[in-house]
Amino acid sequence: MASAVVIHEAAQKVFTPETLRSAAKQSVGCLVVPVRLRRAIKKYIREQEQPHMKRKVLSLSQSLNEIKGVNLQLTATTSKELFDDPLKSVDQSKRWKIQSSYGDIGLMYRDDETIAYVASRMPAVFSACHRVLKEVRRRLPGFSPSTVLDFGAGTGSAFWALREVWPQSLEKVNLIEPSQSMQRAGRSLIQGLKNLPLIHSYESIETLTKNIKKSERKHDIVIASYVLGEIPSLKDRITTVRQLWDLTKDVLVLVEPGTPQGSSIISQMRSHILWMEKRKLRKLKIGTNDDTTKEKDLVADAQKTGAFIVAPCAHDGTCPLEKGGTYCHFVQRLERTSIQRIYKRSKGKPLRGFEDEKFSYVVFRRGQRPKEAWPLNGMKFDTLKEQHAKRNPEDLEIDYEDLVKQQQQQQQQDIVLYEEPDPVTYDSDVMETTDVDEINEIDDDDDEETPADLGSGWGRIIFSPIRRGKQVTMNICRSTKPDGSEGAYDRVIVTKSKNPTLHHQARRSLWGDLWPF
């Protein structure tokens, strides 16, 4: 018995109730840090043999908290015009001249800070980058980057995530990291890895552009993770992102901590990149006037010019959360490594075996947003009464012998399922005995056969859905126009009586998943 009837034949080929659930799934459960990275971290920490590691980890945590305060003051004293239209507030001779860099905000990564970072923060940053990049792979199934630029590479968290998501396609990776200590740690961590791409390290964007050919400056994907918040000047942040965008051939990924300050940085950079590309498109239109030949050129140039949001936004308009008193961020749970459990402190309580890494992000892609039909267009869902009316009476007959067998099997499964776990043993510790070569042979089975398209018909679930009885309440950021030019932040309530199919999907949806419209 089908619970949804598809009206249009074209819609039936794209989505069914089953493929809707598969395409909307973007969140990842409790992530286990890969064996290779855990072994590399453990080996690196063992080689350092640094005393007072817990004190150094605590000191690093305090330094990162101080950066939040500096960013809070910076946001409060900055005019909105600076990132909406920065050309109004800057002299021609001083436009886009970087006067500061990350590290000037007060946190310098020397040997002590680097060791503490590898022990405590690197797995969490890896998990956030892995979650974002895995969604990029899902939403862009034909995208396989060969050239990569990692700005603010640090010890290589984003690089490790890139290798996990696209293990076969990477050919050349350029890393930008001014800290020599971080560079040394990154090189130490990748020692012994097989099939590494060609890797070059640079201290700044200027050094990169001077040492490579102009034809090789464009990268398939550019990522800047947990770095923009360490640049003390908002104008310099914008300048840096503009430079990264100029070095981007296809996809630009920005990731920041999931704090109000980190979300504000992402929102500002999102606004500026979209404003800048719309401005270029307006200039192209003004230059064509009424010339028909130029209009044809405009259509071709418009497909190359522009930018749209791949994730998390379903639209390219003003962020509806800016004036809503809340901020856009997501959570990735990860199982703590054995090194984290040794050196991280807990406030008077036993340290949990997992932690939740909050992050904010945005993914840009060059070009225009594809015009796709909304996933629910042409689909008619039965109500609960209609489903009951269509039931076959023969399906309601109960075979008591089969029922008794099923109950006995369930009881046996329950005995195994609810066996008391060993409180000392963790899954990550067991996996560390696994052969690395065997892990390389494991295929990733979670790729969707029908991925969610890049049209404006998919909203984003913000915060955890609330489940009450037979209804589910979700806060969703969505597009209000088919072209994705405007967005809204709506509360959607799905009840089992009106739409049992979507109610079934809503009950299994998590924070960060997509929702079809």
Coordinates of C-alpha atoms in Angstrom, one line a residue:
M1 CA 0.0 0.0 0.0
A2 CA 1.5 3.3 -1.1
S3 CA 1.0 6.2 1.3
A4 CA 1.7 8.8 -1.3
V5 CA 0.5 9.1 -4.8
V6 CA 2.7 11.0 -7.3
I7 CA 0.7 13.1 -9.8
H8 CA 3.4 14.2 -12.3
E9 CA 5.5 11.5 -14.0
A10 CA 8.5 13.8 -13.9
A11 CA 8.3 14.2 -10.1
Q12 CA 7.9 10.4 -9.7
K13 CA 11.3 9.8 -11.3
V14 CA 13.0 12.2 -8.9
F15 CA 11.5 11.6 -5.5
T16 CA 9.3 9.1 -3.7
P17 CA 8.5 9.1 0.1
E18 CA 11.4 6.8 0.6
T19 CA 14.0 8.8 -1.4
L20 CA 12.8 12.0 0.3
R21 CA 13.9 10.7 3.7
S22 CA 17.3 9.6 2.2
A23 CA 17.9 12.9 0.4
A24 CA 17.0 15.0 3.5
K25 CA 19.4 13.2 5.8
Q26 CA 22.5 15.3 6.3
S27 CA 23.3 15.0 10.0
V28 CA 25.9 12.5 11.2
G29 CA 25.5 10.5 14.4
C30 CA 28.3 10.2 17.0
L31 CA 31.4 10.5 14.9
V32 CA 34.4 8.2 15.7
V33 CA 37.7 9.8 14.8
P34 CA 39.5 7.7 12.2
V35 CA 42.0 5.2 13.4
R36 CA 44.9 6.8 11.4
L37 CA 44.3 10.2 13.0
R38 CA 44.0 8.8 16.5
R39 CA 47.3 6.9 16.1
A40 CA 49.0 9.9 14.6
I41 CA 47.9 12.2 17.5
K42 CA 48.9 9.6 20.1
K43 CA 52.3 9.1 18.5
Y44 CA 52.9 12.9 18.3
I45 CA 52.0 13.5 21.9
R46 CA 54.2 10.6 23.0
E47 CA 57.2 12.0 21.1
Q48 CA 56.8 15.5 22.7
E49 CA 57.0 14.3 26.3
Q50 CA 55.8 17.7 27.6
P51 CA 55.1 18.1 31.3
H52 CA 52.0 19.8 32.7
M53 CA 49.9 19.0 29.7
K54 CA 46.6 19.4 31.5
R55 CA 47.7 22.9 32.5
K56 CA 48.6 23.8 28.9
V57 CA 45.3 22.5 27.6
L58 CA 43.5 24.6 30.2
S59 CA 45.5 27.7 29.2
L60 CA 44.7 27.2 25.5
S61 CA 41.0 26.9 26.4
Q62 CA 41.1 30.2 28.3
S63 CA 42.9 31.9 25.4
L64 CA 40.2 30.8 23.0
N65 CA 37.6 32.1 25.3
E66 CA 39.3 35.5 25.4
I67 CA 39.1 35.7 21.6
K68 CA 35.3 35.4 21.9
G69 CA 35.2 38.6 24.0
V70 CA 37.3 40.5 21.5
N71 CA 35.0 39.4 18.6
L72 CA 32.0 40.5 20.7
Q73 CA 33.4 44.0 21.1
L74 CA 34.4 44.2 17.4
T75 CA 30.9 43.2 16.2
A76 CA 29.2 45.8 18.5
T77 CA 31.4 48.7 17.3
T78 CA 31.2 47.9 13.6
S79 CA 28.9 49.6 11.1
K80 CA 26.8 47.3 9.0
E81 CA 27.8 49.3 5.9
L82 CA 31.3 47.9 6.2
F83 CA 30.4 44.4 5.1
D84 CA 27.3 45.3 3.0
D85 CA 29.1 47.9 0.9
P86 CA 32.7 48.4 2.2
L87 CA 33.6 50.7 -0.8
K88 CA 31.6 53.5 0.8
S89 CA 33.8 53.7 3.9
V90 CA 37.3 53.1 2.5
D91 CA 39.5 55.4 0.5
Q92 CA 40.5 54.3 -2.9
S93 CA 44.2 54.1 -2.0
K94 CA 43.5 52.0 1.1
R95 CA 41.0 49.5 -0.3
W96 CA 41.8 45.8 0.4
K97 CA 45.2 46.4 2.1
I98 CA 45.6 43.9 4.9
Q99 CA 47.0 45.5 8.0
S100 CA 46.7 42.6 10.4
S101 CA 46.6 38.8 10.3
Y102 CA 45.4 36.1 12.5
G103 CA 47.5 35.8 15.6
D104 CA 47.4 39.6 16.1
I105 CA 44.3 39.2 18.2
G106 CA 46.4 37.9 21.0
L107 CA 46.8 34.1 20.5
M108 CA 50.1 32.9 19.1
Y109 CA 50.6 29.2 18.5
R110 CA 54.0 28.4 19.8
D111 CA 55.1 24.9 20.8
D112 CA 53.1 24.7 24.0
E113 CA 49.9 25.9 22.4
T114 CA 50.4 23.6 19.4
I115 CA 50.8 20.5 21.5
A116 CA 47.8 21.4 23.6
Y117 CA 45.8 22.1 20.4
V118 CA 46.6 18.7 19.0
A119 CA 45.7 16.9 22.2
S120 CA 42.4 18.7 22.9
R121 CA 41.0 20.6 19.9
M122 CA 42.2 18.8 16.7
P123 CA 39.7 15.9 16.9
A124 CA 36.7 18.3 17.4
V125 CA 37.8 20.7 14.6
F126 CA 38.2 17.6 12.3
S127 CA 34.7 16.4 13.2
A128 CA 33.1 19.8 12.2
C129 CA 35.1 19.9 8.9
H130 CA 34.2 16.3 8.1
R131 CA 30.5 17.0 8.7
V132 CA 30.5 20.0 6.4
L133 CA 32.6 18.4 3.6
K134 CA 30.6 15.2 3.7
E135 CA 27.5 17.3 3.0
V136 CA 29.2 19.0 0.2
R137 CA 29.9 15.6 -1.3
R138 CA 26.3 14.6 -0.9
R139 CA 24.9 17.8 -2.4
L140 CA 27.4 17.9 -5.2
P141 CA 27.7 14.2 -6.3
G142 CA 29.7 15.0 -9.4
F143 CA 32.2 17.2 -7.6
S144 CA 35.6 15.6 -7.0
P145 CA 38.3 18.3 -6.2
S146 CA 41.8 17.7 -7.3
T147 CA 43.4 21.0 -6.2
V148 CA 42.8 22.3 -2.6
L149 CA 43.7 25.5 -0.7
D150 CA 43.5 25.2 3.1
F151 CA 43.8 28.7 4.7
G152 CA 44.7 28.6 8.3
A153 CA 45.6 25.0 8.0
G154 CA 46.9 24.7 11.6
T155 CA 47.9 21.1 12.3
G156 CA 45.9 19.8 9.3
S157 CA 42.4 19.1 10.7
A158 CA 40.7 20.2 7.4
F159 CA 43.3 18.3 5.4
W160 CA 42.5 15.1 7.3
A161 CA 38.8 15.6 6.7
L162 CA 39.3 16.2 3.0
R163 CA 41.3 13.0 2.7
E164 CA 38.5 11.1 4.4
V165 CA 35.7 12.6 2.2
W166 CA 37.6 12.5 -1.2
P167 CA 40.4 9.9 -0.7
Q168 CA 41.0 9.3 -4.4
S169 CA 40.7 12.6 -6.1
L170 CA 43.1 14.9 -4.3
E171 CA 46.2 15.7 -6.3
K172 CA 47.6 19.0 -5.1
V173 CA 47.1 20.7 -1.7
N174 CA 48.3 24.2 -0.8
L175 CA 48.4 25.0 3.0
I176 CA 48.6 28.5 4.4
E177 CA 49.8 28.6 8.0
P178 CA 52.1 31.3 9.5
S179 CA 52.9 29.4 12.7
Q180 CA 56.1 27.3 12.2
S181 CA 55.1 25.2 15.2
M182 CA 51.8 24.3 13.6
Q183 CA 53.5 23.5 10.3
R184 CA 55.9 21.2 12.1
A185 CA 53.1 19.4 13.9
G186 CA 51.1 19.0 10.7
R187 CA 54.1 17.4 8.9
S188 CA 54.7 15.1 11.9
L189 CA 51.1 13.9 11.9
I190 CA 51.0 12.9 8.3
Q191 CA 54.3 10.9 8.4
G192 CA 53.7 7.3 7.3
L193 CA 50.5 8.0 5.4
K194 CA 50.3 6.4 2.0
N195 CA 49.2 7.9 -1.3
L196 CA 49.5 11.5 -0.2
P197 CA 48.9 14.3 -2.7
L198 CA 51.5 16.9 -3.5
I199 CA 51.6 19.3 -0.5
H200 CA 53.1 22.8 -0.3
S201 CA 53.1 25.1 2.7
Y202 CA 53.1 28.9 2.7
E203 CA 53.0 31.5 5.4
S204 CA 50.5 33.9 3.7
I205 CA 48.3 34.4 0.7
E206 CA 50.8 36.9 -0.7
T207 CA 53.6 34.2 -0.5
L208 CA 51.3 31.7 -2.2
T209 CA 50.5 34.0 -5.2
K210 CA 54.2 35.0 -5.6
N211 CA 55.4 31.4 -5.8
I212 CA 52.9 29.8 -8.1
K213 CA 51.9 30.5 -11.7
K214 CA 48.9 32.6 -12.4
S215 CA 47.2 29.7 -14.2
E216 CA 47.6 27.5 -11.1
R217 CA 46.2 29.9 -8.6
K218 CA 42.6 28.8 -8.9
H219 CA 41.6 25.8 -6.7
D220 CA 38.7 23.5 -7.0
I221 CA 37.9 23.9 -3.3
V222 CA 39.1 26.5 -0.8
I223 CA 38.5 26.0 2.9
A224 CA 39.1 28.3 5.9
S225 CA 38.2 26.6 9.2
Y226 CA 38.3 28.2 12.7
V227 CA 40.6 31.0 11.5
L228 CA 38.6 34.2 10.6
G229 CA 37.7 34.8 14.2
E230 CA 41.5 35.1 15.0
I231 CA 41.8 38.1 12.6
P232 CA 41.3 41.2 14.7
S233 CA 40.0 43.6 12.0
L234 CA 36.7 43.1 10.3
K235 CA 37.9 44.9 7.2
D236 CA 40.9 42.5 7.1
R237 CA 38.6 39.5 7.4
I238 CA 36.6 40.8 4.4
T239 CA 39.8 41.4 2.5
T240 CA 41.0 37.9 3.3
V241 CA 37.7 36.3 2.2
R242 CA 37.8 38.3 -1.0
Q243 CA 41.2 37.0 -1.7
L244 CA 40.2 33.4 -1.0
W245 CA 37.2 33.8 -3.3
D246 CA 39.5 35.0 -6.1
L247 CA 41.5 31.8 -5.6
T248 CA 38.4 29.7 -5.8
K249 CA 37.5 27.9 -9.0
D250 CA 34.4 26.2 -7.8
V251 CA 33.6 25.9 -4.0
L252 CA 34.5 28.0 -1.0
V253 CA 33.9 26.6 2.5
L254 CA 34.0 28.8 5.7
V255 CA 33.7 27.2 9.1
E256 CA 33.8 29.0 12.5
P257 CA 32.9 28.0 16.1
G258 CA 29.2 27.7 16.8
T259 CA 29.1 30.8 19.1
P260 CA 27.2 34.0 18.5
Q261 CA 30.5 35.6 17.5
G262 CA 31.3 32.8 15.1
S263 CA 27.9 32.8 13.5
S264 CA 28.1 36.6 13.1
I265 CA 31.4 36.2 11.2
I266 CA 29.8 33.6 8.9
S267 CA 26.8 35.9 8.3
Q268 CA 29.0 38.9 7.5
M269 CA 31.1 37.0 5.0
R270 CA 28.0 35.5 3.5
S271 CA 26.4 38.9 3.0
H272 CA 29.6 40.3 1.5
I273 CA 30.3 37.6 -1.1
L274 CA 26.7 37.6 -2.3
W275 CA 26.6 41.4 -2.5
M276 CA 29.9 41.5 -4.4
E277 CA 28.7 39.0 -7.0
K278 CA 25.4 40.7 -7.4
R279 CA 27.2 43.9 -8.0
K280 CA 29.3 42.3 -10.8
L281 CA 26.1 41.0 -12.4
R282 CA 24.5 44.5 -12.3
K283 CA 27.6 46.0 -14.0
L284 CA 27.3 43.4 -16.8
K285 CA 23.6 44.2 -17.3
I286 CA 24.3 48.0 -17.4
G287 CA 27.1 47.4 -20.0
T288 CA 24.8 45.5 -22.4
N289 CA 22.1 48.3 -22.8
D290 CA 19.9 47.2 -25.7
D291 CA 22.4 45.4 -27.8
T292 CA 21.1 41.9 -28.7
T293 CA 24.5 40.5 -29.3
K294 CA 25.7 41.7 -25.9
E295 CA 22.5 40.2 -24.3
K296 CA 23.6 36.8 -25.5
D297 CA 27.1 37.4 -24.0
L298 CA 25.4 38.5 -20.8
V299 CA 23.6 35.2 -20.5
A300 CA 26.8 33.3 -21.0
D301 CA 28.7 35.5 -18.5
A302 CA 25.9 35.3 -16.0
Q303 CA 26.2 31.6 -15.8
K304 CA 29.9 32.0 -14.9
T305 CA 29.4 35.1 -12.7
G306 CA 27.6 35.0 -9.5
A307 CA 27.5 32.9 -6.4
F308 CA 24.9 30.9 -4.5
I309 CA 24.8 29.1 -1.2
V310 CA 25.1 25.3 -1.3
A311 CA 24.7 24.9 2.5
P312 CA 23.3 25.5 5.0
C313 CA 21.0 28.1 3.4
A314 CA 18.2 27.2 1.0
H315 CA 18.2 30.8 -0.4
D316 CA 20.6 33.7 -1.2
G317 CA 18.6 36.5 0.4
T318 CA 19.1 38.2 3.7
C319 CA 19.5 35.8 6.6
P320 CA 16.2 35.7 8.5
L321 CA 17.9 34.9 11.7
E322 CA 19.8 38.2 11.9
K323 CA 16.9 40.0 13.5
G324 CA 15.4 37.0 15.2
G325 CA 17.4 37.1 18.4
T326 CA 19.0 33.7 17.7
Y327 CA 22.0 32.6 15.7
C328 CA 22.6 29.8 13.1
H329 CA 24.8 27.0 14.3
F330 CA 24.9 23.2 14.3
V331 CA 26.3 20.4 16.4
Q332 CA 28.5 17.4 15.7
R333 CA 28.9 14.8 18.4
L334 CA 32.2 12.9 18.5
E335 CA 33.5 10.2 20.6
R336 CA 36.5 11.5 22.6
T337 CA 39.9 10.0 21.8
S338 CA 42.0 8.4 24.5
I339 CA 44.3 11.5 24.5
Q340 CA 41.4 13.8 25.0
R341 CA 40.1 11.8 27.9
I342 CA 43.5 12.0 29.5
Y343 CA 44.2 15.7 29.2
K344 CA 40.8 17.4 29.2
R345 CA 39.3 18.5 32.5
S346 CA 35.7 18.3 33.6
K347 CA 34.0 20.8 36.0
G348 CA 33.7 18.5 39.1
K349 CA 32.1 15.7 37.2
P350 CA 33.4 12.5 35.5
L351 CA 34.4 13.3 31.9
R352 CA 31.9 12.0 29.4
G353 CA 33.0 9.7 26.6
F354 CA 31.8 12.1 24.0
E355 CA 31.6 15.9 23.3
D356 CA 29.4 18.1 21.2
E357 CA 31.3 20.4 18.8
K358 CA 29.2 23.4 17.9
F359 CA 30.0 25.1 14.6
S360 CA 28.7 27.6 12.0
Y361 CA 29.5 27.3 8.4
V362 CA 28.6 28.5 4.8
V363 CA 29.5 26.9 1.5
F364 CA 29.6 29.0 -1.7
R365 CA 29.6 27.8 -5.2
R366 CA 30.3 29.9 -8.3
G367 CA 27.5 30.4 -10.8
Q368 CA 23.8 30.7 -10.6
R369 CA 21.5 28.6 -8.4
P370 CA 20.0 25.8 -10.4
K371 CA 16.2 26.1 -11.1
E372 CA 14.8 22.9 -9.8
A373 CA 11.3 21.8 -9.1
W374 CA 10.5 21.7 -5.4
P375 CA 10.6 18.1 -4.1
L376 CA 6.9 18.0 -3.0
N377 CA 5.5 19.5 -6.2
G378 CA 3.2 17.0 -7.8
M379 CA 3.0 14.8 -4.7
K380 CA -0.3 14.0 -2.9
F381 CA -0.1 12.5 0.6
D382 CA -2.9 10.4 2.1
T383 CA -4.3 11.4 5.5
L384 CA -4.4 8.7 8.3
K385 CA -8.1 8.1 7.7
E386 CA -7.5 7.6 4.0
Q387 CA -4.7 5.2 4.7
H388 CA -7.0 3.2 7.0
A389 CA -9.8 3.2 4.4
K390 CA -7.4 1.7 1.8
R391 CA -6.3 -1.2 4.0
N392 CA -6.9 -4.7 2.8
P393 CA -8.9 -6.7 5.4
E394 CA -6.7 -9.7 4.8
D395 CA -3.7 -7.7 6.0
L396 CA -5.4 -7.3 9.3
E397 CA -5.7 -11.0 10.1
I398 CA -3.2 -12.2 12.8
D399 CA -1.3 -15.4 12.6
Y400 CA -0.8 -16.2 16.3
E401 CA 1.9 -18.8 15.7
D402 CA 4.0 -16.3 13.8
L403 CA 3.2 -13.7 16.5
V404 CA 4.6 -16.0 19.3
K405 CA 7.7 -16.7 17.3
Q406 CA 8.3 -13.0 16.7
Q407 CA 7.9 -12.3 20.4
Q408 CA 10.4 -15.0 21.3
Q409 CA 12.9 -13.7 18.8
Q410 CA 12.4 -10.1 20.1
Q411 CA 13.0 -11.3 23.7
Q412 CA 16.3 -12.9 22.7
Q413 CA 17.4 -9.8 20.9
D414 CA 16.4 -7.6 23.9
I415 CA 18.7 -9.7 26.2
V416 CA 21.7 -8.9 23.9
L417 CA 20.6 -5.4 23.2
Y418 CA 20.4 -4.3 26.8
E419 CA 23.5 -6.0 28.1
E420 CA 25.4 -3.7 30.5
P421 CA 28.3 -2.1 28.7
D422 CA 31.8 -1.9 30.1
P423 CA 32.1 1.7 31.4
V424 CA 35.9 1.7 30.8
T425 CA 36.0 0.4 27.2
Y426 CA 35.2 2.7 24.3
D427 CA 34.6 1.9 20.7
S428 CA 37.5 4.0 19.6
D429 CA 39.9 2.0 21.7
V430 CA 38.7 -1.2 20.2
M431 CA 39.0 0.2 16.7
E432 CA 42.6 1.3 17.2
T433 CA 43.6 -2.4 16.9
T434 CA 42.1 -2.5 13.4
D435 CA 44.5 -2.8 10.4
V436 CA 44.7 0.5 8.5
D437 CA 44.8 -1.4 5.1
E438 CA 41.5 -3.0 6.0
I439 CA 39.9 0.3 6.7
N440 CA 41.0 1.6 3.3
E441 CA 39.2 -1.2 1.6
I442 CA 35.9 -0.4 3.4
D443 CA 33.4 1.2 1.0
D444 CA 31.3 4.1 2.1
D445 CA 27.7 2.9 1.9
D446 CA 25.9 6.0 3.0
D447 CA 26.0 7.9 -0.3
E448 CA 22.4 8.7 -1.4
E449 CA 21.2 7.3 -4.7
T450 CA 18.9 10.4 -5.0
P451 CA 20.7 13.4 -3.4
A452 CA 18.9 16.6 -2.5
D453 CA 19.2 19.0 -5.4
L454 CA 20.6 22.6 -5.1
G455 CA 17.2 24.2 -5.9
S456 CA 15.3 26.3 -3.3
G457 CA 12.8 23.6 -2.3
W458 CA 14.8 22.2 0.6
G459 CA 14.7 24.0 3.9
R460 CA 17.1 23.5 6.8
I461 CA 16.1 22.3 10.3
I462 CA 17.6 24.7 12.8
F463 CA 17.8 23.3 16.4
S464 CA 16.4 20.0 17.5
P465 CA 12.8 19.1 16.5
I466 CA 10.3 18.9 19.3
R467 CA 8.3 15.7 19.5
R468 CA 5.0 15.8 21.4
G469 CA 2.7 12.9 21.1
K470 CA 1.7 12.5 17.4
Q471 CA 3.0 15.9 16.3
V472 CA 6.5 17.2 15.6
T473 CA 7.5 20.9 15.7
M474 CA 10.5 22.1 13.7
N475 CA 12.2 25.5 13.2
I476 CA 13.1 25.7 9.5
C477 CA 15.1 28.2 7.5
R478 CA 13.6 28.1 4.0
S479 CA 13.2 29.9 0.7
T480 CA 10.0 31.8 0.0
K481 CA 10.5 32.2 -3.7
P482 CA 11.3 29.6 -6.4
D483 CA 14.4 31.4 -7.5
G484 CA 15.8 31.4 -3.9
S485 CA 16.1 35.2 -3.7
E486 CA 14.4 35.5 -0.4
G487 CA 14.2 33.4 2.8
A488 CA 12.2 33.1 6.0
Y489 CA 12.5 31.4 9.4
D490 CA 9.3 29.5 10.0
R491 CA 7.9 27.0 12.5
V492 CA 6.5 23.9 10.9
I493 CA 4.2 21.5 12.7
V494 CA 3.6 18.1 11.2
T495 CA 0.8 15.9 12.6
K496 CA 0.3 12.2 12.1
S497 CA -3.4 12.5 11.3
K498 CA -3.0 15.0 8.4
N499 CA 0.2 13.6 6.9
P500 CA 1.5 10.3 8.4
T501 CA 4.2 10.0 5.7
L502 CA 5.9 13.3 6.5
H503 CA 5.2 12.8 10.2
H504 CA 7.3 9.5 10.0
Q505 CA 10.1 11.5 8.3
A506 CA 9.8 14.4 10.8
R507 CA 10.2 12.0 13.8
R508 CA 13.5 10.7 12.4
S509 CA 14.8 14.2 11.4
L510 CA 17.6 15.7 13.4
W511 CA 19.2 19.2 13.8
G512 CA 20.9 20.1 10.5
D513 CA 18.8 17.8 8.3
L514 CA 16.9 19.1 5.2
W515 CA 13.2 19.4 5.0
P516 CA 11.3 19.2 1.6
F517 CA 8.7 21.8 0.5

